[in-house]
GROMACS .gro file of C-alpha atoms in nm:
model
  483
    1MET     CA    1   0.044   0.004   0.014
    2THR     CA    2   0.167   0.325  -0.075
    3TRP     CA    3   0.112   0.705   0.055
    4LYS     CA    4  -0.230   0.690  -0.272
    5ARG     CA    5  -0.316   0.392  -0.174
    6TYR     CA    6  -0.408   0.482   0.187
    7PHE     CA    7  -0.501   0.848   0.143
    8LEU     CA    8  -0.819   0.714  -0.144
    9LEU     CA    9  -0.887   0.453   0.149
   10PHE     CA   10  -0.964   0.719   0.346
   11MET     CA   11  -1.110   0.939   0.087
   12ALA     CA   12  -1.386   0.659   0.085
   13LEU     CA   13  -1.434   0.571   0.414
   14LEU     CA   14  -1.489   0.924   0.444
   15LEU     CA   15  -1.746   0.926   0.193
   16ILE     CA   16  -1.948   0.676   0.362
   17ALA     CA   17  -2.022   0.851   0.631
   18LEU     CA   18  -2.094   1.165   0.493
   19SER     CA   19  -2.338   0.958   0.270
   20TRP     CA   20  -2.528   0.779   0.540
   21TRP     CA   21  -2.468   1.096   0.779
   22ARG     CA   22  -2.711   1.272   0.519
   23VAL     CA   23  -2.976   0.948   0.416
   24ALA     CA   24  -3.059   0.931   0.776
   25ALA     CA   25  -3.085   1.327   0.792
   26ALA     CA   26  -3.330   1.279   0.558
   27GLU     CA   27  -3.595   1.122   0.837
   28THR     CA   28  -3.494   1.465   1.104
   29GLY     CA   29  -3.833   1.563   1.262
   30LEU     CA   30  -4.035   1.209   1.137
   31ILE     CA   31  -4.221   0.898   1.312
   32VAL     CA   32  -4.089   0.590   1.162
   33ARG     CA   33  -4.286   0.265   1.238
   34SER     CA   34  -4.231  -0.068   1.113
   35LEU     CA   35  -4.536  -0.293   1.175
   36LYS     CA   36  -4.674  -0.574   1.091
   37ARG     CA   37  -5.080  -0.652   1.014
   38ASP     CA   38  -5.226  -1.021   0.867
   39GLU     CA   39  -4.784  -1.120   0.737
   40VAL     CA   40  -4.835  -0.742   0.552
   41PRO     CA   41  -4.493  -0.609   0.605
   42LEU     CA   42  -4.530  -0.234   0.689
   43LEU     CA   43  -4.392   0.080   0.704
   44TYR     CA   44  -4.525   0.422   0.817
   45VAL     CA   45  -4.454   0.784   0.830
   46ALA     CA   46  -4.560   1.090   0.939
   47PRO     CA   47  -4.455   1.395   1.092
   48GLN     CA   48  -4.378   1.479   1.452
   49THR     CA   49  -4.691   1.645   1.524
   50THR     CA   50  -4.944   1.682   1.771
   51GLN     CA   51  -5.217   1.727   1.575
   52LYS     CA   52  -5.437   1.540   1.295
   53VAL     CA   53  -5.307   1.514   0.985
   54PRO     CA   54  -5.416   1.342   0.658
   55GLY     CA   55  -5.258   1.024   0.616
   56VAL     CA   56  -5.216   0.833   0.304
   57LEU     CA   57  -5.129   0.501   0.165
   58VAL     CA   58  -4.839   0.405  -0.135
   59ALA     CA   59  -4.816   0.162  -0.287
   60HIS     CA   60  -4.510  -0.047  -0.504
   61GLY     CA   61  -4.546  -0.170  -0.903
   62PHE     CA   62  -4.467  -0.543  -1.007
   63ALA     CA   63  -4.110  -0.660  -0.873
   64GLY     CA   64  -4.109  -0.333  -0.652
   65SER     CA   65  -4.116  -0.334  -0.271
   66LYS     CA   66  -4.254  -0.076   0.044
   67GLN     CA   67  -3.819   0.137   0.058
   68LEU     CA   68  -3.888   0.177  -0.331
   69MET     CA   69  -4.168   0.460  -0.267
   70LEU     CA   70  -3.965   0.576   0.031
   71GLY     CA   71  -3.917   0.895  -0.145
   72TYR     CA   72  -4.264   0.976  -0.164
   73ALA     CA   73  -4.276   0.915   0.194
   74GLN     CA   74  -4.065   1.135   0.302
   75VAL     CA   75  -4.237   1.410   0.033
   76LEU     CA   76  -4.520   1.382   0.180
   77ALA     CA   77  -4.467   1.320   0.545
   78HIS     CA   78  -4.190   1.654   0.555
   79ALA     CA   79  -4.544   1.799   0.425
   80GLY     CA   80  -4.735   1.738   0.738
   81TYR     CA   81  -4.937   1.399   0.587
   82ALA     CA   82  -4.962   1.006   0.765
   83VAL     CA   83  -4.790   0.760   0.475
   84MET     CA   84  -4.824   0.373   0.542
   85LEU     CA   85  -4.683   0.277   0.332
   86TRP     CA   86  -4.650  -0.198   0.264
   87ASP     CA   87  -4.512  -0.533   0.050
   88PHE     CA   88  -4.781  -0.648  -0.153
   89ALA     CA   89  -4.776  -1.033  -0.187
   90GLY     CA   90  -4.430  -1.260  -0.245
   91HIS     CA   91  -4.275  -0.891  -0.293
   92GLY     CA   92  -4.046  -0.745   0.006
   93ALA     CA   93  -4.038  -0.889   0.326
   94ASN     CA   94  -4.410  -1.064   0.200
   95ALA     CA   95  -4.291  -1.379   0.243
   96THR     CA   96  -4.673  -1.487   0.085
   97PRO     CA   97  -4.729  -1.557  -0.319
   98LEU     CA   98  -4.842  -1.323  -0.524
   99GLY     CA   99  -5.282  -1.396  -0.585
  100GLN     CA  100  -5.617  -1.286  -0.780
  101LEU     CA  101  -5.741  -1.093  -0.483
  102SER     CA  102  -5.350  -1.004  -0.324
  103LEU     CA  103  -5.318  -0.633  -0.404
  104GLU     CA  104  -5.732  -0.562  -0.242
  105GLN     CA  105  -5.651  -0.744   0.045
  106ASP     CA  106  -5.335  -0.590   0.126
  107LEU     CA  107  -5.366  -0.262   0.085
  108ASN     CA  108  -5.725  -0.301   0.297
  109VAL     CA  109  -5.446  -0.428   0.579
  110ALA     CA  110  -5.272  -0.154   0.507
  111TYR     CA  111  -5.576   0.096   0.471
  112ALA     CA  112  -5.722  -0.065   0.866
  113ALA     CA  113  -5.324  -0.069   1.002
  114LEU     CA  114  -5.366   0.407   0.840
  115ILE     CA  115  -5.616   0.414   1.016
  116GLU     CA  116  -5.544   0.268   1.357
  117GLN     CA  117  -5.189   0.502   1.379
  118SER     CA  118  -5.301   0.765   1.585
  119GLU     CA  119  -5.165   1.093   1.396
  120VAL     CA  120  -5.373   1.046   1.120
  121ASP     CA  121  -5.766   1.229   1.063
  122THR     CA  122  -5.942   0.902   0.872
  123ALA     CA  123  -6.136   1.173   0.699
  124ARG     CA  124  -5.862   1.313   0.476
  125LEU     CA  125  -5.722   1.035   0.265
  126ALA     CA  126  -5.567   0.948  -0.023
  127LEU     CA  127  -5.403   0.659  -0.276
  128LEU     CA  128  -5.097   0.617  -0.433
  129GLY     CA  129  -4.937   0.410  -0.700
  130HIS     CA  130  -4.686   0.340  -0.907
  131SER     CA  131  -4.764   0.058  -1.209
  132MET     CA  132  -4.918  -0.274  -1.007
  133GLY     CA  133  -4.999  -0.012  -0.766
  134SER     CA  134  -5.112   0.211  -0.987
  135GLY     CA  135  -5.389  -0.048  -1.088
  136ALA     CA  136  -5.451  -0.126  -0.738
  137VAL     CA  137  -5.569   0.231  -0.583
  138MET     CA  138  -5.719   0.282  -0.860
  139SER     CA  139  -5.967   0.028  -0.841
  140ALA     CA  140  -5.955   0.094  -0.424
  141GLY     CA  141  -6.040   0.500  -0.468
  142ILE     CA  142  -6.367   0.346  -0.691
  143SER     CA  143  -6.470   0.132  -0.510
  144ASN     CA  144  -6.484   0.328  -0.244
  145VAL     CA  145  -6.613   0.682  -0.352
  146GLU     CA  146  -6.673   0.853  -0.010
  147ARG     CA  147  -6.271   0.716   0.204
  148PHE     CA  148  -5.970   0.848  -0.059
  149ALA     CA  149  -6.047   1.186  -0.150
  150ALA     CA  150  -5.734   1.141  -0.445
  151THR     CA  151  -5.570   0.903  -0.603
  152VAL     CA  152  -5.268   0.935  -0.748
  153ALA     CA  153  -5.156   0.643  -1.025
  154ILE     CA  154  -4.851   0.694  -1.190
  155SER     CA  155  -4.673   0.518  -1.456
  156PRO     CA  156  -5.110   0.389  -1.478
  157THR     CA  157  -5.228   0.036  -1.562
  158GLY     CA  158  -5.526  -0.028  -1.580
  159ALA     CA  159  -5.886   0.051  -1.421
  160SER     CA  160  -6.230   0.099  -1.505
  161VAL     CA  161  -6.211   0.469  -1.407
  162THR     CA  162  -6.503   0.710  -1.506
  163PRO     CA  163  -6.609   1.094  -1.462
  164VAL     CA  164  -6.617   1.098  -1.086
  165ALA     CA  165  -6.471   0.772  -0.990
  166PRO     CA  166  -6.188   0.783  -0.804
  167ARG     CA  167  -6.201   1.131  -0.672
  168ASN     CA  168  -5.922   1.367  -0.778
  169LEU     CA  169  -5.706   1.166  -0.985
  170LEU     CA  170  -5.406   1.281  -1.100
  171LEU     CA  171  -5.203   1.027  -1.347
  172GLN     CA  172  -4.870   1.089  -1.421
  173ALA     CA  173  -4.644   0.896  -1.677
  174GLY     CA  174  -4.228   0.958  -1.761
  175SER     CA  175  -4.194   1.073  -2.123
  176TRP     CA  176  -3.959   0.817  -2.149
  177GLU     CA  177  -4.242   0.537  -2.087
  178GLY     CA  178  -4.418   0.539  -2.400
  179GLY     CA  179  -4.675   0.271  -2.364
  180PHE     CA  180  -4.803   0.439  -2.018
  181VAL     CA  181  -4.800   0.764  -2.194
  182GLU     CA  182  -5.053   0.693  -2.401
  183ASN     CA  183  -5.218   0.483  -2.098
  184ALA     CA  184  -5.234   0.751  -1.944
  185GLN     CA  185  -5.432   0.942  -2.151
  186ARG     CA  186  -5.696   0.691  -2.216
  187LEU     CA  187  -5.796   0.675  -1.891
  188LEU     CA  188  -5.744   1.023  -1.891
  189LEU     CA  189  -6.060   1.067  -2.113
  190ALA     CA  190  -6.214   0.813  -2.034
  191ALA     CA  191  -6.253   0.994  -1.643
  192GLY     CA  192  -6.370   1.261  -1.873
  193GLY     CA  193  -6.048   1.482  -1.981
  194GLU     CA  194  -5.880   1.797  -1.766
  195ASN     CA  195  -6.073   1.907  -1.474
  196GLU     CA  196  -5.970   2.131  -1.185
  197ASN     CA  197  -6.300   2.077  -1.004
  198LEU     CA  198  -6.155   1.970  -0.753
  199ALA     CA  199  -6.370   2.075  -0.471
  200LYS     CA  200  -6.658   1.853  -0.560
  201GLY     CA  201  -6.429   1.532  -0.637
  202ARG     CA  202  -6.416   1.593  -1.008
  203GLY     CA  203  -6.077   1.713  -1.007
  204ARG     CA  204  -5.915   1.493  -1.325
  205SER     CA  205  -5.509   1.530  -1.478
  206LEU     CA  206  -5.237   1.440  -1.644
  207ILE     CA  207  -4.895   1.556  -1.535
  208ILE     CA  208  -4.546   1.392  -1.763
  209ILE     CA  209  -4.241   1.347  -1.617
  210PRO     CA  210  -3.975   1.533  -1.862
  211LYS     CA  211  -3.722   1.228  -1.988
  212ALA     CA  212  -3.821   0.995  -1.718
  213GLU     CA  213  -3.866   0.632  -1.705
  214HIS     CA  214  -4.058   0.359  -1.571
  215ILE     CA  215  -3.813   0.309  -1.216
  216THR     CA  216  -3.663   0.680  -1.258
  217ILE     CA  217  -3.981   0.871  -1.258
  218LEU     CA  218  -4.023   0.782  -0.920
  219PHE     CA  219  -3.666   0.896  -0.781
  220ARG     CA  220  -3.723   1.245  -0.955
  221ASP     CA  221  -3.853   1.519  -0.756
  222ALA     CA  222  -4.151   1.633  -1.004
  223SER     CA  223  -4.310   1.413  -0.964
  224HIS     CA  224  -4.339   1.410  -0.538
  225GLN     CA  225  -4.379   1.782  -0.601
  226ALA     CA  226  -4.682   1.722  -0.846
  227ALA     CA  227  -4.838   1.406  -0.582
  228LEU     CA  228  -4.753   1.701  -0.328
  229ARG     CA  229  -4.922   2.013  -0.540
  230TRP     CA  230  -5.263   1.718  -0.608
  231LEU     CA  231  -5.323   1.646  -0.224
  232ASP     CA  232  -5.275   1.997  -0.090
  233ALA     CA  233  -5.513   2.122  -0.318
  234THR     CA  234  -5.736   1.887  -0.199
  235PHE     CA  235  -5.763   1.954   0.168
  236GLY     CA  236  -5.685   2.268   0.124
  237VAL     CA  237  -5.279   2.220   0.291
  238SER     CA  238  -5.112   2.520   0.245
  239ARG     CA  239  -4.776   2.365   0.233
  240THR     CA  240  -4.534   2.317   0.539
  241SER     CA  241  -4.219   2.208   0.414
  242TYR     CA  242  -4.005   2.215   0.099
  243TYR     CA  243  -3.803   1.892   0.145
  244THR     CA  244  -3.629   1.775  -0.179
  245ASP     CA  245  -3.499   1.375  -0.142
  246ARG     CA  246  -3.220   1.375  -0.253
  247ARG     CA  247  -3.095   1.003  -0.108
  248MET     CA  248  -3.052   0.867  -0.456
  249ILE     CA  249  -2.782   1.103  -0.533
  250TRP     CA  250  -2.608   1.045  -0.166
  251TYR     CA  251  -2.668   0.663  -0.247
  252ALA     CA  252  -2.469   0.702  -0.604
  253LEU     CA  253  -2.237   0.805  -0.397
  254HIS     CA  254  -2.223   0.555  -0.143
  255LEU     CA  255  -2.165   0.301  -0.386
  256LEU     CA  256  -1.847   0.501  -0.627
  257ALA     CA  257  -1.735   0.553  -0.327
  258TRP     CA  258  -1.699   0.116  -0.179
  259LEU     CA  259  -1.581   0.132  -0.541
  260LEU     CA  260  -1.274   0.329  -0.440
  261VAL     CA  261  -1.181   0.116  -0.166
  262LEU     CA  262  -1.152  -0.198  -0.365
  263ALA     CA  263  -0.958  -0.001  -0.600
  264ALA     CA  264  -0.747   0.102  -0.320
  265VAL     CA  265  -0.655  -0.260  -0.132
  266ALA     CA  266  -0.730  -0.499  -0.451
  267PRO     CA  267  -0.384  -0.472  -0.463
  268ILE     CA  268  -0.331  -0.625  -0.156
  269PHE     CA  269  -0.471  -0.947  -0.186
  270ALA     CA  270  -0.405  -0.966  -0.577
  271GLU     CA  271  -0.037  -0.993  -0.509
  272ASN     CA  272   0.084  -1.340  -0.481
  273VAL     CA  273  -0.220  -1.527  -0.723
  274LEU     CA  274  -0.037  -1.819  -0.890
  275GLU     CA  275  -0.368  -1.796  -1.206
  276SER     CA  276  -0.229  -1.851  -1.521
  277LEU     CA  277  -0.391  -1.584  -1.824
  278VAL     CA  278  -0.606  -1.712  -2.005
  279LYS     CA  279  -0.497  -1.799  -2.384
  280VAL     CA  280  -0.794  -1.734  -2.562
  281HIS     CA  281  -0.829  -1.613  -2.919
  282PRO     CA  282  -1.006  -1.262  -2.963
  283PHE     CA  283  -1.229  -1.488  -3.182
  284ARG     CA  284  -1.367  -1.707  -2.967
  285ARG     CA  285  -1.413  -1.415  -2.730
  286TRP     CA  286  -1.621  -1.213  -2.965
  287PHE     CA  287  -1.780  -1.499  -3.171
  288GLY     CA  288  -1.915  -1.724  -2.787
  289LEU     CA  289  -2.017  -1.297  -2.671
  290ILE     CA  290  -2.278  -1.300  -2.977
  291LEU     CA  291  -2.394  -1.654  -3.011
  292SER     CA  292  -2.458  -1.775  -2.698
  293PRO     CA  293  -2.782  -1.470  -2.628
  294LEU     CA  294  -2.883  -1.622  -2.936
  295LEU     CA  295  -2.889  -1.971  -2.876
  296ALA     CA  296  -2.984  -1.933  -2.522
  297SER     CA  297  -3.323  -1.722  -2.632
  298GLY     CA  298  -3.374  -2.010  -2.888
  299VAL     CA  299  -3.365  -2.307  -2.584
  300LEU     CA  300  -3.605  -2.017  -2.327
  301THR     CA  301  -3.797  -2.092  -2.550
  302LEU     CA  302  -3.818  -2.473  -2.601
  303ILE     CA  303  -3.834  -2.498  -2.209
  304SER     CA  304  -4.126  -2.220  -2.214
  305ARG     CA  305  -4.360  -2.499  -2.466
  306VAL     CA  306  -4.314  -2.741  -2.156
  307VAL     CA  307  -4.309  -2.571  -1.887
  308ALA     CA  308  -4.489  -2.206  -1.709
  309ILE     CA  309  -4.211  -1.970  -1.781
  310GLU     CA  310  -4.217  -1.638  -1.630
  311ASN     CA  311  -4.281  -1.853  -1.264
  312LEU     CA  312  -3.944  -2.069  -1.320
  313GLY     CA  313  -3.862  -2.170  -1.006
  314GLY     CA  314  -4.093  -2.071  -0.776
  315VAL     CA  315  -3.938  -1.650  -0.867
  316GLN     CA  316  -4.196  -1.448  -1.088
  317VAL     CA  317  -3.958  -1.370  -1.446
  318GLY     CA  318  -3.660  -1.366  -1.239
  319GLY     CA  319  -3.641  -1.752  -1.270
  320ALA     CA  320  -3.617  -1.732  -1.647
  321VAL     CA  321  -3.344  -1.450  -1.637
  322GLY     CA  322  -3.136  -1.673  -1.433
  323ILE     CA  323  -3.181  -1.996  -1.715
  324TRP     CA  324  -3.069  -1.748  -1.977
  325PHE     CA  325  -2.808  -1.676  -1.760
  326PHE     CA  326  -2.677  -1.964  -1.760
  327LEU     CA  327  -2.750  -2.072  -2.087
  328THR     CA  328  -2.572  -1.815  -2.245
  329GLY     CA  329  -2.260  -1.877  -2.008
  330LEU     CA  330  -2.248  -2.239  -2.119
  331SER     CA  331  -2.280  -2.189  -2.404
  332TRP     CA  332  -2.020  -1.838  -2.383
  333LEU     CA  333  -1.774  -2.065  -2.208
  334GLY     CA  334  -1.827  -2.407  -2.522
  335VAL     CA  335  -1.719  -2.127  -2.801
  336LEU     CA  336  -1.403  -2.061  -2.567
  337TRP     CA  337  -1.336  -2.414  -2.464
  338TYR     CA  338  -1.058  -2.378  -2.194
  339LEU     CA  339  -1.101  -2.288  -1.802
  340PRO     CA  340  -0.826  -2.211  -1.607
  341PRO     CA  341  -0.830  -2.414  -1.318
  342PRO     CA  342  -0.955  -2.235  -0.977
  343THR     CA  343  -0.707  -2.232  -0.672
  344PRO     CA  344  -0.860  -2.172  -0.307
  345ARG     CA  345  -0.754  -1.831  -0.242
  346ALA     CA  346  -0.855  -1.715  -0.569
  347ILE     CA  347  -1.198  -1.902  -0.405
  348GLY     CA  348  -1.153  -1.693  -0.156
  349LEU     CA  349  -1.107  -1.340  -0.278
  350GLY     CA  350  -1.439  -1.343  -0.445
  351VAL     CA  351  -1.586  -1.475  -0.204
  352VAL     CA  352  -1.418  -1.130  -0.049
  353LEU     CA  353  -1.539  -0.927  -0.345
  354PHE     CA  354  -1.900  -1.044  -0.315
  355ILE     CA  355  -1.918  -0.849   0.082
  356LEU     CA  356  -1.721  -0.574  -0.023
  357LEU     CA  357  -2.013  -0.558  -0.350
  358TRP     CA  358  -2.303  -0.675  -0.156
  359THR     CA  359  -2.225  -0.350   0.091
  360ALA     CA  360  -2.192  -0.109  -0.171
  361PHE     CA  361  -2.496  -0.192  -0.301
  362GLY     CA  362  -2.746  -0.308  -0.042
  363ALA     CA  363  -2.654  -0.250   0.264
  364MET     CA  364  -2.783   0.153   0.205
  365ALA     CA  365  -3.023  -0.037  -0.006
  366GLN     CA  366  -3.216  -0.208   0.236
  367VAL     CA  367  -3.310   0.186   0.385
  368LEU     CA  368  -3.387   0.297   0.084
  369TRP     CA  369  -3.543   0.163  -0.226
  370LEU     CA  370  -3.421  -0.247  -0.157
  371GLN     CA  371  -3.582  -0.497   0.068
  372TRP     CA  372  -3.156  -0.642   0.031
  373LEU     CA  373  -3.182  -0.866   0.357
  374LEU     CA  374  -3.350  -1.152   0.226
  375ILE     CA  375  -3.657  -1.349   0.375
  376PRO     CA  376  -3.605  -1.717   0.450
  377LEU     CA  377  -3.778  -1.810   0.136
  378ARG     CA  378  -3.541  -1.576  -0.068
  379LEU     CA  379  -3.227  -1.638   0.089
  380ARG     CA  380  -3.298  -2.099   0.001
  381LEU     CA  381  -3.303  -1.928  -0.373
  382PHE     CA  382  -3.042  -1.759  -0.353
  383PRO     CA  383  -2.722  -2.071  -0.389
  384LEU     CA  384  -2.956  -2.146  -0.711
  385LEU     CA  385  -2.999  -1.827  -0.878
  386ALA     CA  386  -2.606  -1.741  -0.837
  387LEU     CA  387  -2.559  -2.062  -0.950
  388ALA     CA  388  -2.731  -1.986  -1.246
  389CYS     CA  389  -2.535  -1.707  -1.294
  390PHE     CA  390  -2.262  -1.805  -1.278
  391PRO     CA  391  -2.106  -1.949  -1.602
  392TRP     CA  392  -2.168  -1.600  -1.797
  393PHE     CA  393  -1.954  -1.439  -1.562
  394LEU     CA  394  -1.681  -1.720  -1.530
  395ALA     CA  395  -1.666  -1.656  -1.945
  396SER     CA  396  -1.647  -1.241  -1.927
  397GLY     CA  397  -1.388  -1.313  -1.663
  398MET     CA  398  -1.213  -1.512  -1.889
  399ALA     CA  399  -1.281  -1.263  -2.187
  400GLN     CA  400  -1.130  -0.970  -2.036
  401GLN     CA  401  -0.825  -1.063  -1.846
  402GLY     CA  402  -0.515  -0.951  -1.923
  403ILE     CA  403  -0.646  -0.724  -2.112
  404GLY     CA  404  -0.666  -0.284  -2.094
  405MET     CA  405  -0.865  -0.009  -1.963
  406GLY     CA  406  -0.883   0.085  -2.332
  407LYS     CA  407  -1.014  -0.215  -2.415
  408ARG     CA  408  -1.208  -0.285  -2.124
  409VAL     CA  409  -1.482   0.003  -2.183
  410VAL     CA  410  -1.508  -0.191  -2.595
  411TRP     CA  411  -1.597  -0.514  -2.352
  412TRP     CA  412  -1.811  -0.352  -2.132
  413LEU     CA  413  -2.033  -0.194  -2.453
  414GLY     CA  414  -1.982  -0.575  -2.649
  415GLN     CA  415  -2.195  -0.765  -2.248
  416SER     CA  416  -2.457  -0.434  -2.298
  417LEU     CA  417  -2.497  -0.471  -2.619
  418ALA     CA  418  -2.555  -0.868  -2.608
  419LEU     CA  419  -2.742  -0.879  -2.268
  420VAL     CA  420  -3.019  -0.576  -2.428
  421GLY     CA  421  -3.033  -0.706  -2.764
  422GLY     CA  422  -3.098  -1.140  -2.588
  423PHE     CA  423  -3.307  -1.022  -2.356
  424SER     CA  424  -3.556  -0.770  -2.645
  425LEU     CA  425  -3.499  -1.087  -2.855
  426VAL     CA  426  -3.622  -1.310  -2.531
  427LEU     CA  427  -3.943  -1.009  -2.488
  428TYR     CA  428  -4.009  -1.105  -2.923
  429LEU     CA  429  -4.054  -1.488  -2.896
  430LEU     CA  430  -4.152  -1.516  -2.519
  431PRO     CA  431  -4.410  -1.153  -2.437
  432GLN     CA  432  -4.524  -1.277  -2.071
  433LEU     CA  433  -4.129  -1.198  -1.974
  434GLY     CA  434  -4.220  -0.815  -2.027
  435PHE     CA  435  -4.074  -0.701  -1.688
  436ILE     CA  436  -3.779  -0.769  -1.870
  437PHE     CA  437  -3.827  -0.378  -2.085
  438LEU     CA  438  -3.832  -0.186  -1.809
  439LEU     CA  439  -3.511  -0.316  -1.689
  440LEU     CA  440  -3.231  -0.324  -1.979
  441PRO     CA  441  -3.126   0.010  -1.934
  442LEU     CA  442  -2.988  -0.172  -1.608
  443PHE     CA  443  -2.783  -0.362  -1.717
  444PRO     CA  444  -2.541  -0.166  -1.854
  445LEU     CA  445  -2.499   0.040  -1.583
  446LEU     CA  446  -2.476  -0.296  -1.453
  447MET     CA  447  -2.199  -0.437  -1.645
  448ALA     CA  448  -1.963  -0.105  -1.651
  449ILE     CA  449  -1.960  -0.189  -1.203
  450PHE     CA  450  -1.918  -0.575  -1.253
  451SER     CA  451  -1.549  -0.448  -1.597
  452PHE     CA  452  -1.472  -0.192  -1.303
  453ALA     CA  453  -1.393  -0.517  -1.035
  454ALA     CA  454  -1.229  -0.788  -1.310
  455THR     CA  455  -1.026  -0.397  -1.328
  456PHE     CA  456  -0.834  -0.461  -0.971
  457LEU     CA  457  -0.927  -0.835  -0.961
  458ASN     CA  458  -0.715  -0.921  -1.284
  459GLN     CA  459  -0.849  -1.294  -1.253
  460VAL     CA  460  -1.157  -1.534  -1.319
  461TRP     CA  461  -1.337  -1.766  -1.057
  462SER     CA  462  -1.283  -1.419  -0.810
  463TYR     CA  463  -1.411  -1.218  -1.012
  464ALA     CA  464  -1.672  -1.445  -1.104
  465LEU     CA  465  -1.773  -1.626  -0.814
  466GLY     CA  466  -1.825  -1.254  -0.619
  467CYS     CA  467  -2.033  -1.104  -0.943
  468ALA     CA  468  -2.245  -1.392  -0.991
  469LEU     CA  469  -2.293  -1.422  -0.579
  470LEU     CA  470  -2.430  -1.063  -0.596
  471PHE     CA  471  -2.610  -1.064  -0.931
  472GLY     CA  472  -2.838  -1.412  -0.769
  473TRP     CA  473  -2.850  -1.207  -0.491
  474MET     CA  474  -3.023  -0.960  -0.694
  475ILE     CA  475  -3.264  -1.153  -0.800
  476ALA     CA  476  -3.347  -1.299  -0.543
  477ALA     CA  477  -3.443  -0.955  -0.385
  478ALA     CA  478  -3.580  -0.775  -0.644
  479PHE     CA  479  -3.862  -1.043  -0.730
  480PRO     CA  480  -4.183  -1.115  -0.688
  481LEU     CA  481  -4.158  -1.536  -0.521
  482GLY     CA  482  -4.452  -1.707  -0.708
  483ALA     CA  483  -4.678  -1.981  -0.578
   0.00000   0.00000   0.00000
């Protein structure tokens, strides 16, 4: 370790501490309670006040969690609203499989818990939901017109809206969401068109959030503030806070800081490792990368004729993602036709890499946007999903070993295109896996982080093991549980 690396390590640790401090500061002046009712995990966020305040039920979308909607909860709570979030069945920390009536039942559980809270004015209630959750809250607003004074539907799916139900309907969609924008426009038309008559519950409006897609809209201040203004107008509430949710910026800096920690300490662990460089012709590396997604997509299509591909392994969509990576990795390894022998030290370093990346991605995500700590049922699925992803990362590590930073950028671009193109083909062949389309923008970011890790741990088995364990954990954490 040189003094430059010590300095880099010190600055990275300082940034980690600063990030945690700023994220924790977001709860200053708020009440935060973790609850559980009828096996439904709930999270209650409200201002510290002696007065009764309006209550809002906030519902997440498919493959989401209560943490994912915390941006809205924080903004609303700082402005004087009591907010109840929850995990739908099969999502987050809710171990109950997602069923046909699960959304309605879980929303009713959250409603009952919300009106129990001493800070809530039960005569002033509203709903907010994203994607799958938008359909749930619109349906609740239609079924209980007198109960909920306003409904905010973000990236809306479907519901039988009318000019009178639900009351005061605000629709939002990101300008990059395509079909969701069109769906929001159809809903607005069915609801009677634009209407500013909030006093009688006939308010209707559609707001397009610029430069936002299905996931990033959840972290856009424009979306948070539009929802807040709509609820303020509904309840005649004067603005009490101008809080802006910037926690995701600090999360990004926290992640960057941990990668700098890796850059600072990696040479200590990587020295004297007896793993020879992989001697594979570049043509085989690139040919395997291009061919393997095509083969995997074809085989996955054949598998879908035998089993329900969208619920493989008890993980909705996520099981199919794991199988695709397994098939792609095996195909790529077959083209490479070479495998360096593992060493105990390389395996140990792979575990160390996983722990570091696991902490970088998830320690703060648990309180920001993802149920990172796995419940027992998800924890049992994790090893199988990691094993499924392992061949891909083993082939990827072999392809990148011993190359410079410039070539790694080229490999990052190549792998990103292969993943996006491969899964686009999967969606064409298997439209029932359509949710994957919303995840395509994440693949280039993840591949950039993994390639960065490969730069400092220039060993096939360490890279493959660490990244496969992390990616398997991500699938186990994010995707819904099936029956």
